């Protein structure tokens, strides 16, 4: 049975001191549960203070929002896996649609990032998802499968087991237009099939696949009803401790 995972992606929001205040507030509202894992992705500048505020035995794992594939070197403005590990990160988001669309990231970059994360012991959260045009043209599966192929090609079974996939339709991110549970579940099933064909059925049934795109306290429960949706990548609704705590509480209810 896969344990739900909720990831809060702050994007370019919150200073270091706001991060500390948020974590104190959140931890006063909700606590650890054996029924769901929780991950928080502050901006780079708040990782160190967030890490201190969480403490070394925290039930909330720390995640970075991006990574460069080289461990060090002349890459102005970039941050590497060893730097993130040193700050206490366990996860890193890779291939978010905002990076693909606004910063021109392509699958070949994303593949290098996934490999670098794995090489250094960080768990990648790989984002994939179609645009509205792709969906309307009936290209959802083709686009998502191409992104998966381009990013995960030739990973060993062992490496793939530590990857989380986040299906995030671009038309649902930050728009208030959430995919229906059936729309998300249908893409999740095709992702699992892709993993089964490329690796094997054990890996396909073990890998966690999250949904992301306008997840809120109001819709999280209906998404988690599907047994192929293993949690959520949450943007806007994770910025407020009250709404994020509600999402966490709802995700912590044991699944049937
Ligand atoms: C995201 O940033 O990945 C995201 C899903 O954002 P939002 O929840 O705001 O749509």
PDB file of C-alpha atoms and ligand atoms in Angstrom:
ATOM      1  CA  UNK A   1       0.000   0.000   0.000  1.00  0.00           C
ATOM      2  CA  UNK A   2       1.484   3.352  -1.040  1.00  0.00           C
ATOM      3  CA  UNK A   3       1.406   6.020   1.637  1.00  0.00           C
ATOM      4  CA  UNK A   4       0.013   9.373   0.475  1.00  0.00           C
ATOM      5  CA  UNK A   5       2.539  12.153   0.059  1.00  0.00           C
ATOM      6  CA  UNK A   6       1.643  15.836   0.231  1.00  0.00           C
ATOM      7  CA  UNK A   7       4.203  18.293  -1.114  1.00  0.00           C
ATOM      8  CA  UNK A   8       3.855  22.038  -0.529  1.00  0.00           C
ATOM      9  CA  UNK A   9       5.631  24.090  -3.203  1.00  0.00           C
ATOM     10  CA  UNK A  10       6.066  27.682  -2.084  1.00  0.00           C
ATOM     11  CA  UNK A  11       7.521  28.764  -5.422  1.00  0.00           C
ATOM     12  CA  UNK A  12       9.007  32.295  -5.126  1.00  0.00           C
ATOM     13  CA  UNK A  13       7.181  33.120  -1.890  1.00  0.00           C
ATOM     14  CA  UNK A  14       8.230  33.711   1.729  1.00  0.00           C
ATOM     15  CA  UNK A  15      11.421  35.114   3.169  1.00  0.00           C
ATOM     16  CA  UNK A  16      13.582  33.091   5.567  1.00  0.00           C
ATOM     17  CA  UNK A  17      11.878  34.605   8.614  1.00  0.00           C
ATOM     18  CA  UNK A  18       8.412  34.092   7.132  1.00  0.00           C
ATOM     19  CA  UNK A  19       9.354  30.456   6.585  1.00  0.00           C
ATOM     20  CA  UNK A  20      10.177  30.012  10.282  1.00  0.00           C
ATOM     21  CA  UNK A  21       6.897  31.659  11.337  1.00  0.00           C
ATOM     22  CA  UNK A  22       4.947  29.456   8.898  1.00  0.00           C
ATOM     23  CA  UNK A  23       6.544  26.240  10.173  1.00  0.00           C
ATOM     24  CA  UNK A  24       5.830  27.128  13.813  1.00  0.00           C
ATOM     25  CA  UNK A  25       2.238  27.950  12.940  1.00  0.00           C
ATOM     26  CA  UNK A  26       1.751  24.787  10.868  1.00  0.00           C
ATOM     27  CA  UNK A  27       3.272  22.520  13.535  1.00  0.00           C
ATOM     28  CA  UNK A  28       0.876  24.031  16.077  1.00  0.00           C
ATOM     29  CA  UNK A  29      -2.070  22.986  13.901  1.00  0.00           C
ATOM     30  CA  UNK A  30      -1.158  19.513  12.688  1.00  0.00           C
ATOM     31  CA  UNK A  31       1.278  16.786  13.711  1.00  0.00           C
ATOM     32  CA  UNK A  32       2.935  13.636  12.407  1.00  0.00           C
ATOM     33  CA  UNK A  33       0.787  10.793  11.182  1.00  0.00           C
ATOM     34  CA  UNK A  34       1.675   7.263  10.087  1.00  0.00           C
ATOM     35  CA  UNK A  35      -0.867   7.672   7.261  1.00  0.00           C
ATOM     36  CA  UNK A  36       0.772  10.373   5.142  1.00  0.00           C
ATOM     37  CA  UNK A  37       4.188  11.838   4.383  1.00  0.00           C
ATOM     38  CA  UNK A  38       4.678  15.594   4.234  1.00  0.00           C
ATOM     39  CA  UNK A  39       7.243  17.568   2.258  1.00  0.00           C
ATOM     40  CA  UNK A  40       7.804  21.322   2.119  1.00  0.00           C
ATOM     41  CA  UNK A  41       9.612  23.108  -0.722  1.00  0.00           C
ATOM     42  CA  UNK A  42      10.638  26.660   0.286  1.00  0.00           C
ATOM     43  CA  UNK A  43      12.734  28.843  -2.035  1.00  0.00           C
ATOM     44  CA  UNK A  44      16.524  28.308  -1.825  1.00  0.00           C
ATOM     45  CA  UNK A  45      16.967  31.360   0.399  1.00  0.00           C
ATOM     46  CA  UNK A  46      14.669  29.941   3.092  1.00  0.00           C
ATOM     47  CA  UNK A  47      15.968  26.351   3.093  1.00  0.00           C
ATOM     48  CA  UNK A  48      18.490  26.823   5.862  1.00  0.00           C
ATOM     49  CA  UNK A  49      16.131  28.561   8.284  1.00  0.00           C
ATOM     50  CA  UNK A  50      13.340  26.123   7.397  1.00  0.00           C
ATOM     51  CA  UNK A  51      15.701  23.237   8.066  1.00  0.00           C
ATOM     52  CA  UNK A  52      16.581  24.656  11.511  1.00  0.00           C
ATOM     53  CA  UNK A  53      12.924  25.356  12.337  1.00  0.00           C
ATOM     54  CA  UNK A  54      11.971  21.805  11.388  1.00  0.00           C
ATOM     55  CA  UNK A  55      14.815  20.206  13.354  1.00  0.00           C
ATOM     56  CA  UNK A  56      16.612  17.015  12.452  1.00  0.00           C
ATOM     57  CA  UNK A  57      13.857  14.592  13.469  1.00  0.00           C
ATOM     58  CA  UNK A  58      10.975  16.469  11.906  1.00  0.00           C
ATOM     59  CA  UNK A  59       8.062  14.611  10.332  1.00  0.00           C
ATOM     60  CA  UNK A  60       8.165  17.201   7.541  1.00  0.00           C
ATOM     61  CA  UNK A  61      10.869  16.589   4.948  1.00  0.00           C
ATOM     62  CA  UNK A  62      12.607  19.433   3.207  1.00  0.00           C
ATOM     63  CA  UNK A  63      12.591  19.766  -0.572  1.00  0.00           C
ATOM     64  CA  UNK A  64      14.271  22.133  -3.025  1.00  0.00           C
ATOM     65  CA  UNK A  65      12.398  23.515  -6.008  1.00  0.00           C
ATOM     66  CA  UNK A  66      15.143  22.880  -8.557  1.00  0.00           C
ATOM     67  CA  UNK A  67      18.725  21.688  -8.943  1.00  0.00           C
ATOM     68  CA  UNK A  68      21.635  21.989 -11.338  1.00  0.00           C
ATOM     69  CA  UNK A  69      23.021  18.706 -12.612  1.00  0.00           C
ATOM     70  CA  UNK A  70      26.686  19.453 -11.927  1.00  0.00           C
ATOM     71  CA  UNK A  71      27.930  19.166  -8.330  1.00  0.00           C
ATOM     72  CA  UNK A  72      29.900  22.452  -8.534  1.00  0.00           C
ATOM     73  CA  UNK A  73      31.499  24.790 -11.055  1.00  0.00           C
ATOM     74  CA  UNK A  74      31.021  27.947 -13.095  1.00  0.00           C
ATOM     75  CA  UNK A  75      27.215  28.027 -13.238  1.00  0.00           C
ATOM     76  CA  UNK A  76      26.244  31.445 -11.922  1.00  0.00           C
ATOM     77  CA  UNK A  77      22.984  31.449 -10.007  1.00  0.00           C
ATOM     78  CA  UNK A  78      22.665  27.677  -9.830  1.00  0.00           C
ATOM     79  CA  UNK A  79      22.483  25.340  -6.830  1.00  0.00           C
ATOM     80  CA  UNK A  80      23.712  21.735  -6.757  1.00  0.00           C
ATOM     81  CA  UNK A  81      22.664  18.497  -5.076  1.00  0.00           C
ATOM     82  CA  UNK A  82      25.522  18.458  -2.509  1.00  0.00           C
ATOM     83  CA  UNK A  83      24.577  22.023  -1.466  1.00  0.00           C
ATOM     84  CA  UNK A  84      20.957  20.986  -0.951  1.00  0.00           C
ATOM     85  CA  UNK A  85      21.873  17.837   0.955  1.00  0.00           C
ATOM     86  CA  UNK A  86      24.087  19.891   3.241  1.00  0.00           C
ATOM     87  CA  UNK A  87      21.036  22.008   4.149  1.00  0.00           C
ATOM     88  CA  UNK A  88      19.003  18.925   5.051  1.00  0.00           C
ATOM     89  CA  UNK A  89      16.993  18.502   1.840  1.00  0.00           C
ATOM     90  CA  UNK A  90      15.760  15.012   1.045  1.00  0.00           C
ATOM     91  CA  UNK A  91      13.706  15.796  -2.046  1.00  0.00           C
ATOM     92  CA  UNK A  92      13.979  18.042  -5.088  1.00  0.00           C
ATOM     93  CA  UNK A  93      11.284  19.101  -7.570  1.00  0.00           C
ATOM     94  CA  UNK A  94      12.445  18.622 -11.137  1.00  0.00           C
ATOM     95  CA  UNK A  95      10.836  19.706 -14.401  1.00  0.00           C
ATOM     96  CA  UNK A  96       8.054  21.865 -12.947  1.00  0.00           C
ATOM     97  CA  UNK A  97       5.990  23.304 -15.814  1.00  0.00           C
ATOM     98  CA  UNK A  98       6.949  26.836 -14.755  1.00  0.00           C
ATOM     99  CA  UNK A  99      10.597  25.911 -15.335  1.00  0.00           C
ATOM    100  CA  UNK A 100       9.767  24.239 -18.635  1.00  0.00           C
ATOM    101  CA  UNK A 101       7.618  27.126 -19.925  1.00  0.00           C
ATOM    102  CA  UNK A 102       9.238  30.234 -18.391  1.00  0.00           C
ATOM    103  CA  UNK A 103      12.876  29.117 -18.370  1.00  0.00           C
ATOM    104  CA  UNK A 104      13.050  26.847 -21.410  1.00  0.00           C
ATOM    105  CA  UNK A 105      13.862  23.630 -19.592  1.00  0.00           C
ATOM    106  CA  UNK A 106      13.751  20.594 -21.821  1.00  0.00           C
ATOM    107  CA  UNK A 107      13.584  16.886 -21.088  1.00  0.00           C
ATOM    108  CA  UNK A 108      17.310  16.519 -21.755  1.00  0.00           C
ATOM    109  CA  UNK A 109      18.037  18.991 -18.894  1.00  0.00           C
ATOM    110  CA  UNK A 110      15.453  17.349 -16.678  1.00  0.00           C
ATOM    111  CA  UNK A 111      16.965  13.927 -17.254  1.00  0.00           C
ATOM    112  CA  UNK A 112      20.376  15.225 -16.115  1.00  0.00           C
ATOM    113  CA  UNK A 113      18.773  16.770 -13.027  1.00  0.00           C
ATOM    114  CA  UNK A 114      16.998  13.535 -12.132  1.00  0.00           C
ATOM    115  CA  UNK A 115      20.264  11.619 -12.496  1.00  0.00           C
ATOM    116  CA  UNK A 116      22.239  14.104 -10.449  1.00  0.00           C
ATOM    117  CA  UNK A 117      19.647  14.051  -7.658  1.00  0.00           C
ATOM    118  CA  UNK A 118      19.732  10.257  -7.545  1.00  0.00           C
ATOM    119  CA  UNK A 119      23.531  10.108  -7.698  1.00  0.00           C
ATOM    120  CA  UNK A 120      23.737  12.302  -4.600  1.00  0.00           C
ATOM    121  CA  UNK A 121      20.923  10.681  -2.630  1.00  0.00           C
ATOM    122  CA  UNK A 122      18.104  13.188  -3.181  1.00  0.00           C
ATOM    123  CA  UNK A 123      14.670  11.883  -4.188  1.00  0.00           C
ATOM    124  CA  UNK A 124      13.435  13.621  -7.336  1.00  0.00           C
ATOM    125  CA  UNK A 125       9.805  14.681  -7.681  1.00  0.00           C
ATOM    126  CA  UNK A 126       9.445  14.709 -11.460  1.00  0.00           C
ATOM    127  CA  UNK A 127       6.658  16.930 -12.838  1.00  0.00           C
ATOM    128  CA  UNK A 128       4.932  16.089 -16.096  1.00  0.00           C
ATOM    129  CA  UNK A 129       1.742  17.384 -17.649  1.00  0.00           C
ATOM    130  CA  UNK A 130       0.032  18.532 -20.807  1.00  0.00           C
ATOM    131  CA  UNK A 131      -1.081  22.003 -21.903  1.00  0.00           C
ATOM    132  CA  UNK A 132      -4.721  22.818 -22.567  1.00  0.00           C
ATOM    133  CA  UNK A 133      -4.001  22.676 -26.304  1.00  0.00           C
ATOM    134  CA  UNK A 134      -2.485  19.192 -25.928  1.00  0.00           C
ATOM    135  CA  UNK A 135      -5.546  17.986 -24.015  1.00  0.00           C
ATOM    136  CA  UNK A 136      -7.989  19.482 -26.488  1.00  0.00           C
ATOM    137  CA  UNK A 137      -6.072  17.854 -29.325  1.00  0.00           C
ATOM    138  CA  UNK A 138      -6.331  14.471 -27.570  1.00  0.00           C
ATOM    139  CA  UNK A 139      -2.555  14.429 -27.025  1.00  0.00           C
ATOM    140  CA  UNK A 140      -2.419  14.144 -23.218  1.00  0.00           C
ATOM    141  CA  UNK A 141      -1.007  10.619 -23.018  1.00  0.00           C
ATOM    142  CA  UNK A 142       1.401  11.164 -25.900  1.00  0.00           C
ATOM    143  CA  UNK A 143       2.812  14.335 -24.331  1.00  0.00           C
ATOM    144  CA  UNK A 144       3.082  12.896 -20.813  1.00  0.00           C
ATOM    145  CA  UNK A 145       4.674   9.673 -22.078  1.00  0.00           C
ATOM    146  CA  UNK A 146       7.219  11.657 -24.117  1.00  0.00           C
ATOM    147  CA  UNK A 147       8.130  13.702 -21.017  1.00  0.00           C
ATOM    148  CA  UNK A 148       8.524  10.516 -18.971  1.00  0.00           C
ATOM    149  CA  UNK A 149      10.657   8.864 -21.654  1.00  0.00           C
ATOM    150  CA  UNK A 150      12.828  11.948 -22.002  1.00  0.00           C
ATOM    151  CA  UNK A 151      13.361  12.324 -18.259  1.00  0.00           C
ATOM    152  CA  UNK A 152      13.583   8.771 -16.969  1.00  0.00           C
ATOM    153  CA  UNK A 153      15.241   6.931 -19.862  1.00  0.00           C
ATOM    154  CA  UNK A 154      17.461   4.048 -18.784  1.00  0.00           C
ATOM    155  CA  UNK A 155      17.115   4.558 -15.057  1.00  0.00           C
ATOM    156  CA  UNK A 156      17.695   1.390 -13.087  1.00  0.00           C
ATOM    157  CA  UNK A 157      14.770  -0.142 -11.221  1.00  0.00           C
ATOM    158  CA  UNK A 158      16.452   0.765  -7.962  1.00  0.00           C
ATOM    159  CA  UNK A 159      16.785   4.409  -8.960  1.00  0.00           C
ATOM    160  CA  UNK A 160      13.249   4.636 -10.300  1.00  0.00           C
ATOM    161  CA  UNK A 161      11.939   3.329  -6.981  1.00  0.00           C
ATOM    162  CA  UNK A 162      13.065   6.553  -5.295  1.00  0.00           C
ATOM    163  CA  UNK A 163      11.452   8.828  -7.904  1.00  0.00           C
ATOM    164  CA  UNK A 164       8.020  10.375  -7.294  1.00  0.00           C
ATOM    165  CA  UNK A 165       6.059  11.438 -10.350  1.00  0.00           C
ATOM    166  CA  UNK A 166       3.754  14.457 -10.133  1.00  0.00           C
ATOM    167  CA  UNK A 167       1.128  14.674 -12.852  1.00  0.00           C
ATOM    168  CA  UNK A 168       0.378  18.369 -13.178  1.00  0.00           C
ATOM    169  CA  UNK A 169      -1.768  19.425 -16.120  1.00  0.00           C
ATOM    170  CA  UNK A 170      -0.534  22.899 -17.060  1.00  0.00           C
ATOM    171  CA  UNK A 171      -4.112  24.173 -17.478  1.00  0.00           C
ATOM    172  CA  UNK A 172      -4.828  23.334 -13.832  1.00  0.00           C
ATOM    173  CA  UNK A 173      -1.815  25.012 -12.230  1.00  0.00           C
ATOM    174  CA  UNK A 174      -2.740  28.216 -10.444  1.00  0.00           C
ATOM    175  CA  UNK A 175      -5.975  28.528 -12.432  1.00  0.00           C
ATOM    176  CA  UNK A 176      -8.539  27.232  -9.948  1.00  0.00           C
ATOM    177  CA  UNK A 177      -9.499  24.684 -12.600  1.00  0.00           C
ATOM    178  CA  UNK A 178      -8.750  21.304 -10.993  1.00  0.00           C
ATOM    179  CA  UNK A 179      -8.733  18.116 -13.052  1.00  0.00           C
ATOM    180  CA  UNK A 180     -11.590  15.811 -12.156  1.00  0.00           C
ATOM    181  CA  UNK A 181     -10.616  12.739 -10.180  1.00  0.00           C
ATOM    182  CA  UNK A 182     -11.302  10.603 -13.265  1.00  0.00           C
ATOM    183  CA  UNK A 183      -9.188  12.837 -15.547  1.00  0.00           C
ATOM    184  CA  UNK A 184      -6.265  12.646 -13.114  1.00  0.00           C
ATOM    185  CA  UNK A 185      -6.729   8.935 -12.399  1.00  0.00           C
ATOM    186  CA  UNK A 186      -6.810   8.113 -16.087  1.00  0.00           C
ATOM    187  CA  UNK A 187      -3.427   9.799 -16.687  1.00  0.00           C
ATOM    188  CA  UNK A 188      -2.039   8.203 -13.512  1.00  0.00           C
ATOM    189  CA  UNK A 189      -3.032   4.785 -14.851  1.00  0.00           C
ATOM    190  CA  UNK A 190      -1.249   5.480 -18.134  1.00  0.00           C
ATOM    191  CA  UNK A 191       1.864   6.575 -16.197  1.00  0.00           C
ATOM    192  CA  UNK A 192       1.775   3.328 -14.211  1.00  0.00           C
ATOM    193  CA  UNK A 193       1.440   1.375 -17.446  1.00  0.00           C
ATOM    194  CA  UNK A 194       4.447   3.236 -18.863  1.00  0.00           C
ATOM    195  CA  UNK A 195       6.475   2.199 -15.787  1.00  0.00           C
ATOM    196  CA  UNK A 196       5.219  -1.379 -15.997  1.00  0.00           C
ATOM    197  CA  UNK A 197       6.194  -1.701 -19.666  1.00  0.00           C
ATOM    198  CA  UNK A 198       9.558   0.034 -19.210  1.00  0.00           C
ATOM    199  CA  UNK A 199      10.530  -1.626 -15.907  1.00  0.00           C
ATOM    200  CA  UNK A 200       8.143  -4.080 -14.251  1.00  0.00           C
ATOM    201  CA  UNK A 201       4.825  -4.406 -12.443  1.00  0.00           C
ATOM    202  CA  UNK A 202       6.350  -4.292  -8.922  1.00  0.00           C
ATOM    203  CA  UNK A 203       7.924  -0.912  -9.682  1.00  0.00           C
ATOM    204  CA  UNK A 204       4.697   0.296 -11.305  1.00  0.00           C
ATOM    205  CA  UNK A 205       2.654  -0.558  -8.247  1.00  0.00           C
ATOM    206  CA  UNK A 206       5.249   0.831  -5.805  1.00  0.00           C
ATOM    207  CA  UNK A 207       5.944   4.224  -7.420  1.00  0.00           C
ATOM    208  CA  UNK A 208       4.083   7.201  -5.974  1.00  0.00           C
ATOM    209  CA  UNK A 209       2.216   9.362  -8.466  1.00  0.00           C
ATOM    210  CA  UNK A 210       0.895  12.685  -7.189  1.00  0.00           C
ATOM    211  CA  UNK A 211      -1.642  15.030  -8.715  1.00  0.00           C
ATOM    212  CA  UNK A 212      -0.970  18.778  -8.856  1.00  0.00           C
ATOM    213  CA  UNK A 213      -3.081  21.649 -10.122  1.00  0.00           C
ATOM    214  CA  UNK A 214      -5.310  23.871  -7.958  1.00  0.00           C
ATOM    215  CA  UNK A 215      -5.515  21.387  -5.087  1.00  0.00           C
ATOM    216  CA  UNK A 216      -7.405  22.906  -2.151  1.00  0.00           C
ATOM    217  CA  UNK A 217      -8.870  21.822   1.182  1.00  0.00           C
ATOM    218  CA  UNK A 218     -12.169  21.511  -0.701  1.00  0.00           C
ATOM    219  CA  UNK A 219     -11.051  19.043  -3.362  1.00  0.00           C
ATOM    220  CA  UNK A 220      -8.198  17.009  -1.821  1.00  0.00           C
ATOM    221  CA  UNK A 221     -10.531  14.378  -0.373  1.00  0.00           C
ATOM    222  CA  UNK A 222     -12.218  13.617  -3.670  1.00  0.00           C
ATOM    223  CA  UNK A 223      -8.831  13.273  -5.409  1.00  0.00           C
ATOM    224  CA  UNK A 224      -7.522  10.852  -2.789  1.00  0.00           C
ATOM    225  CA  UNK A 225     -10.575   8.638  -3.231  1.00  0.00           C
ATOM    226  CA  UNK A 226      -8.836   7.217  -6.293  1.00  0.00           C
ATOM    227  CA  UNK A 227      -6.431   4.442  -5.351  1.00  0.00           C
ATOM    228  CA  UNK A 228      -4.015   5.494  -8.095  1.00  0.00           C
ATOM    229  CA  UNK A 229      -3.649   9.082  -6.817  1.00  0.00           C
ATOM    230  CA  UNK A 230      -1.001   8.921  -4.086  1.00  0.00           C
ATOM    231  CA  UNK A 231      -1.130  12.481  -2.869  1.00  0.00           C
ATOM    232  CA  UNK A 232      -0.726  16.001  -4.146  1.00  0.00           C
ATOM    233  CA  UNK A 233       1.728  18.683  -5.140  1.00  0.00           C
ATOM    234  CA  UNK A 234       0.144  21.835  -3.769  1.00  0.00           C
ATOM    235  CA  UNK A 235       1.051  25.387  -4.799  1.00  0.00           C
ATOM    236  CA  UNK A 236      -1.243  28.279  -3.839  1.00  0.00           C
ATOM    237  CA  UNK A 237      -3.096  26.453  -1.077  1.00  0.00           C
ATOM    238  CA  UNK A 238       0.097  25.568   0.790  1.00  0.00           C
ATOM    239  CA  UNK A 239       1.052  29.202   1.437  1.00  0.00           C
ATOM    240  CA  UNK A 240      -1.482  29.627   4.201  1.00  0.00           C
ATOM    241  CA  UNK A 241      -0.828  27.441   7.287  1.00  0.00           C
ATOM    242  CA  UNK A 242      -4.529  26.988   7.952  1.00  0.00           C
ATOM    243  CA  UNK A 243      -5.396  25.730   4.474  1.00  0.00           C
ATOM    244  CA  UNK A 244      -2.242  23.562   4.232  1.00  0.00           C
ATOM    245  CA  UNK A 245      -2.947  22.065   7.669  1.00  0.00           C
ATOM    246  CA  UNK A 246      -6.479  21.200   6.537  1.00  0.00           C
ATOM    247  CA  UNK A 247      -5.129  19.476   3.423  1.00  0.00           C
ATOM    248  CA  UNK A 248      -2.674  17.510   5.575  1.00  0.00           C
ATOM    249  CA  UNK A 249      -5.354  16.459   8.053  1.00  0.00           C
ATOM    250  CA  UNK A 250      -7.587  15.230   5.232  1.00  0.00           C
ATOM    251  CA  UNK A 251      -4.680  13.325   3.664  1.00  0.00           C
ATOM    252  CA  UNK A 252      -3.869  11.749   7.043  1.00  0.00           C
ATOM    253  CA  UNK A 253      -7.208   9.942   7.210  1.00  0.00           C
ATOM    254  CA  UNK A 254      -6.375   6.249   6.642  1.00  0.00           C
ATOM    255  CA  UNK A 255      -7.304   5.084   3.138  1.00  0.00           C
ATOM    256  CA  UNK A 256      -9.821   2.266   2.831  1.00  0.00           C
TER     257      UNK A 256
HETATM  258  C1  LIG B   1       2.276  23.734  -8.462  1.00  0.00           C
HETATM  259  O1  LIG B   1       2.948  24.722  -8.235  1.00  0.00           O
HETATM  260  O2  LIG B   1       2.835  22.691  -8.763  1.00  0.00           O
HETATM  261  C2  LIG B   1       0.825  23.806  -8.352  1.00  0.00           C
HETATM  262  C3  LIG B   1       0.152  22.724  -8.547  1.00  0.00           C
HETATM  263  O3  LIG B   1       0.262  25.042  -8.046  1.00  0.00           O
HETATM  264  P1  LIG B   1      -1.279  25.314  -7.655  1.00  0.00           P
HETATM  265  O4  LIG B   1      -1.635  24.332  -6.562  1.00  0.00           O
HETATM  266  O5  LIG B   1      -1.315  26.719  -7.204  1.00  0.00           O
HETATM  267  O6  LIG B   1      -2.095  25.056  -8.874  1.00  0.00           O
END
